[in-house]
Amino acid sequence: VAVADFEDISLDSGVIPSDRMSEVLQALLQRQAGGRLRVISGEAVRAALRSRGYTPGDLVSPSRAAEVAGMVGANWLVTGRWTHLRVVSISVPEGPGTPPTRQGDAFAYAVIEIRVFDASARRVLFRDSFTGHANGGDYNSLLFAATEALYFAAIQITRL
């Protein structure tokens, strides 16, 4: 299994290193699979993409996905796209003298679309969206929410 870096089309793109969260999914897959899957290094996938001049978004093409999977020796290529990476404040400040938002007044959520491409069959084996939530309105909350979404994805992928 190879995991490509993720696209990020969320409004808050760039708040966290969303593309490199693929490394979190790699680690979760390795742990969840318990040795049943061989997870290819993310750097090998990045090198294959660079050598062809592809971006993660180019992997929607079955021929390009199969090509990259073949270059790194993977049967499956996992791609992802963050559609939501948000920190939401429930209370809206009324003016400059309003106290800052409390932790309980904010939350973070992350939604990622995951696709598992079977390189030999040149078809999508699995496609679904996964969501993670966390209390708090900061960078760490968003990282936790994104990791939770990837955790749920890893569970489903290892069941294939």
mmCIF file of C-alpha atoms in Angstrom:
data_model
loop_
_atom_site.group_PDB
_atom_site.id
_atom_site.type_symbol
_atom_site.label_atom_id
_atom_site.label_comp_id
_atom_site.label_asym_id
_atom_site.label_seq_id
_atom_site.Cartn_x
_atom_site.Cartn_y
_atom_site.Cartn_z
ATOM 1 C CA VAL A 1 0.000 0.000 0.000
ATOM 2 C CA ALA A 2 1.274 3.450 -0.942
ATOM 3 C CA VAL A 3 -0.238 6.660 0.420
ATOM 4 C CA ALA A 4 0.108 9.833 -1.637
ATOM 5 C CA ASP A 5 0.182 13.283 -0.050
ATOM 6 C CA PHE A 6 -3.287 14.788 0.237
ATOM 7 C CA GLU A 7 -4.903 17.591 -1.700
ATOM 8 C CA ASP A 8 -6.419 20.391 0.359
ATOM 9 C CA ILE A 9 -9.435 22.254 -1.013
ATOM 10 C CA SER A 10 -10.676 23.419 2.394
ATOM 11 C CA LEU A 11 -11.288 27.090 3.127
ATOM 12 C CA ASP A 12 -8.619 27.101 5.844
ATOM 13 C CA SER A 13 -6.031 25.423 3.651
ATOM 14 C CA GLY A 14 -2.552 25.792 5.066
ATOM 15 C CA VAL A 15 -3.543 26.051 8.741
ATOM 16 C CA ILE A 16 -1.969 22.646 9.366
ATOM 17 C CA PRO A 17 0.462 20.664 7.167
ATOM 18 C CA SER A 18 -2.518 18.933 5.545
ATOM 19 C CA ASP A 19 -0.641 17.417 2.618
ATOM 20 C CA ARG A 20 1.880 15.728 4.897
ATOM 21 C CA MET A 21 -0.852 14.260 7.085
ATOM 22 C CA SER A 22 -0.482 11.325 4.687
ATOM 23 C CA GLU A 23 2.373 10.268 6.971
ATOM 24 C CA VAL A 24 -0.114 9.976 9.833
ATOM 25 C CA LEU A 25 -2.296 7.691 7.711
ATOM 26 C CA GLN A 26 0.769 5.602 6.801
ATOM 27 C CA ALA A 27 1.600 5.082 10.481
ATOM 28 C CA LEU A 28 -2.016 4.286 11.359
ATOM 29 C CA LEU A 29 -2.265 1.759 8.522
ATOM 30 C CA GLN A 30 0.952 0.082 9.642
ATOM 31 C CA ARG A 31 -0.328 -0.172 13.213
ATOM 32 C CA GLN A 32 -3.899 -1.230 12.314
ATOM 33 C CA ALA A 33 -2.813 -3.865 9.784
ATOM 34 C CA GLY A 34 -0.598 -5.676 12.276
ATOM 35 C CA GLY A 35 1.818 -6.801 9.569
ATOM 36 C CA ARG A 36 -0.825 -7.781 6.996
ATOM 37 C CA LEU A 37 0.052 -4.793 4.797
ATOM 38 C CA ARG A 38 3.379 -3.438 3.641
ATOM 39 C CA VAL A 39 3.183 0.343 3.694
ATOM 40 C CA ILE A 40 5.479 2.101 1.208
ATOM 41 C CA SER A 41 7.458 5.110 2.406
ATOM 42 C CA GLY A 42 5.860 8.467 1.710
ATOM 43 C CA GLU A 43 9.135 9.797 0.356
ATOM 44 C CA ALA A 44 9.166 7.049 -2.300
ATOM 45 C CA VAL A 45 5.694 8.153 -3.428
ATOM 46 C CA ARG A 46 6.745 11.821 -3.452
ATOM 47 C CA ALA A 47 9.831 10.948 -5.524
ATOM 48 C CA ALA A 48 7.686 9.045 -8.037
ATOM 49 C CA LEU A 49 5.319 12.015 -8.348
ATOM 50 C CA ARG A 50 8.209 14.466 -8.785
ATOM 51 C CA SER A 51 9.877 12.299 -11.431
ATOM 52 C CA ARG A 52 6.716 12.413 -13.561
ATOM 53 C CA GLY A 53 5.824 16.020 -12.736
ATOM 54 C CA TYR A 54 2.543 14.944 -11.122
ATOM 55 C CA THR A 55 0.732 16.497 -8.186
ATOM 56 C CA PRO A 56 -1.496 14.544 -5.792
ATOM 57 C CA GLY A 57 -4.478 15.950 -7.695
ATOM 58 C CA ASP A 58 -3.253 14.259 -10.874
ATOM 59 C CA LEU A 59 -3.838 10.860 -9.281
ATOM 60 C CA VAL A 60 -7.559 10.968 -10.083
ATOM 61 C CA SER A 61 -6.429 9.645 -13.463
ATOM 62 C CA PRO A 62 -6.446 5.811 -13.356
ATOM 63 C CA SER A 63 -3.437 5.595 -15.676
ATOM 64 C CA ARG A 64 -1.374 8.027 -13.577
ATOM 65 C CA ALA A 65 -2.387 6.333 -10.319
ATOM 66 C CA ALA A 66 -1.444 2.925 -11.734
ATOM 67 C CA GLU A 67 1.855 4.329 -13.012
ATOM 68 C CA VAL A 68 2.817 5.783 -9.621
ATOM 69 C CA ALA A 69 1.742 2.629 -7.775
ATOM 70 C CA GLY A 70 3.867 0.552 -10.154
ATOM 71 C CA MET A 71 6.879 2.827 -9.693
ATOM 72 C CA VAL A 72 6.860 2.252 -5.928
ATOM 73 C CA GLY A 73 5.876 -1.429 -6.047
ATOM 74 C CA ALA A 74 2.408 -1.008 -4.516
ATOM 75 C CA ASN A 75 -0.756 -2.916 -5.333
ATOM 76 C CA TRP A 76 -2.924 -0.177 -3.848
ATOM 77 C CA LEU A 77 -2.527 3.585 -3.959
ATOM 78 C CA VAL A 78 -4.400 5.605 -1.335
ATOM 79 C CA THR A 79 -5.227 9.187 -2.235
ATOM 80 C CA GLY A 80 -7.032 11.792 -0.182
ATOM 81 C CA ARG A 81 -8.529 15.245 -0.362
ATOM 82 C CA TRP A 82 -9.288 17.456 2.615
ATOM 83 C CA THR A 83 -12.634 19.128 1.990
ATOM 84 C CA HIS A 84 -12.963 20.723 5.444
ATOM 85 C CA LEU A 85 -10.328 21.778 7.960
ATOM 86 C CA ARG A 86 -12.050 24.288 10.194
ATOM 87 C CA VAL A 87 -11.897 25.840 13.617
ATOM 88 C CA VAL A 88 -15.312 27.230 14.525
ATOM 89 C CA SER A 89 -16.095 29.714 17.278
ATOM 90 C CA ILE A 90 -19.602 29.511 18.634
ATOM 91 C CA SER A 91 -19.546 32.951 20.255
ATOM 92 C CA VAL A 92 -19.078 36.017 18.089
ATOM 93 C CA PRO A 93 -17.239 38.956 19.701
ATOM 94 C CA GLU A 94 -19.356 42.098 19.896
ATOM 95 C CA GLY A 95 -16.452 44.511 19.804
ATOM 96 C CA PRO A 96 -12.870 45.209 20.804
ATOM 97 C CA GLY A 97 -13.647 44.963 24.551
ATOM 98 C CA THR A 98 -15.260 41.515 24.279
ATOM 99 C CA PRO A 99 -13.316 38.779 26.095
ATOM 100 C CA PRO A 100 -11.575 36.210 23.894
ATOM 101 C CA THR A 101 -13.373 32.999 22.977
ATOM 102 C CA ARG A 102 -13.190 30.327 25.662
ATOM 103 C CA GLN A 103 -12.016 26.812 24.767
ATOM 104 C CA GLY A 104 -15.541 25.468 25.334
ATOM 105 C CA ASP A 105 -16.918 27.928 22.803
ATOM 106 C CA ALA A 106 -14.936 26.571 19.875
ATOM 107 C CA PHE A 107 -14.352 23.280 18.120
ATOM 108 C CA ALA A 108 -12.407 21.932 15.179
ATOM 109 C CA TYR A 109 -13.502 19.511 12.528
ATOM 110 C CA ALA A 110 -11.841 17.818 9.591
ATOM 111 C CA VAL A 111 -13.328 15.955 6.641
ATOM 112 C CA ILE A 112 -11.252 13.947 4.204
ATOM 113 C CA GLU A 113 -12.310 12.017 1.118
ATOM 114 C CA ILE A 114 -10.269 8.833 0.779
ATOM 115 C CA ARG A 115 -9.899 6.687 -2.316
ATOM 116 C CA VAL A 116 -8.103 3.342 -2.561
ATOM 117 C CA PHE A 117 -7.052 2.575 -6.106
ATOM 118 C CA ASP A 118 -6.246 -1.013 -7.137
ATOM 119 C CA ALA A 119 -3.361 -0.595 -9.575
ATOM 120 C CA SER A 120 -3.568 -4.002 -11.275
ATOM 121 C CA ALA A 121 -7.325 -3.805 -11.887
ATOM 122 C CA ARG A 122 -7.100 -0.053 -12.646
ATOM 123 C CA ARG A 123 -10.223 0.635 -10.630
ATOM 124 C CA VAL A 124 -11.273 2.330 -7.418
ATOM 125 C CA LEU A 125 -11.510 -0.351 -4.764
ATOM 126 C CA PHE A 126 -12.903 1.893 -2.037
ATOM 127 C CA ARG A 127 -14.099 5.494 -1.662
ATOM 128 C CA ASP A 128 -15.544 7.222 1.390
ATOM 129 C CA SER A 129 -15.400 10.373 3.526
ATOM 130 C CA PHE A 130 -14.240 10.477 7.127
ATOM 131 C CA THR A 131 -14.786 13.133 9.777
ATOM 132 C CA GLY A 132 -12.964 14.018 12.971
ATOM 133 C CA HIS A 133 -13.945 16.471 15.728
ATOM 134 C CA ALA A 134 -12.138 18.066 18.653
ATOM 135 C CA ASN A 135 -13.010 20.645 21.284
ATOM 136 C CA GLY A 136 -10.977 23.835 21.293
ATOM 137 C CA GLY A 137 -10.178 26.558 18.850
ATOM 138 C CA ASP A 138 -6.494 26.164 18.115
ATOM 139 C CA TYR A 139 -3.943 24.475 15.891
ATOM 140 C CA ASN A 140 -3.710 21.402 18.154
ATOM 141 C CA SER A 141 -7.471 20.905 18.072
ATOM 142 C CA LEU A 142 -7.430 20.912 14.293
ATOM 143 C CA LEU A 143 -4.537 18.439 14.209
ATOM 144 C CA PHE A 144 -6.435 16.172 16.590
ATOM 145 C CA ALA A 145 -9.599 16.344 14.455
ATOM 146 C CA ALA A 146 -7.613 15.552 11.286
ATOM 147 C CA THR A 147 -5.865 12.635 12.981
ATOM 148 C CA GLU A 148 -9.210 11.275 14.175
ATOM 149 C CA ALA A 149 -10.593 11.357 10.608
ATOM 150 C CA LEU A 150 -7.504 9.488 9.388
ATOM 151 C CA TYR A 151 -7.839 6.950 12.192
ATOM 152 C CA PHE A 152 -11.360 6.089 11.001
ATOM 153 C CA ALA A 153 -10.067 5.836 7.420
ATOM 154 C CA ALA A 154 -7.264 3.480 8.461
ATOM 155 C CA ILE A 155 -9.736 1.168 10.153
ATOM 156 C CA GLN A 156 -11.805 0.899 6.984
ATOM 157 C CA ILE A 157 -8.819 0.486 4.661
ATOM 158 C CA THR A 158 -7.368 -2.372 6.728
ATOM 159 C CA ARG A 159 -10.722 -4.170 6.490
ATOM 160 C CA LEU A 160 -10.523 -4.367 2.689
#
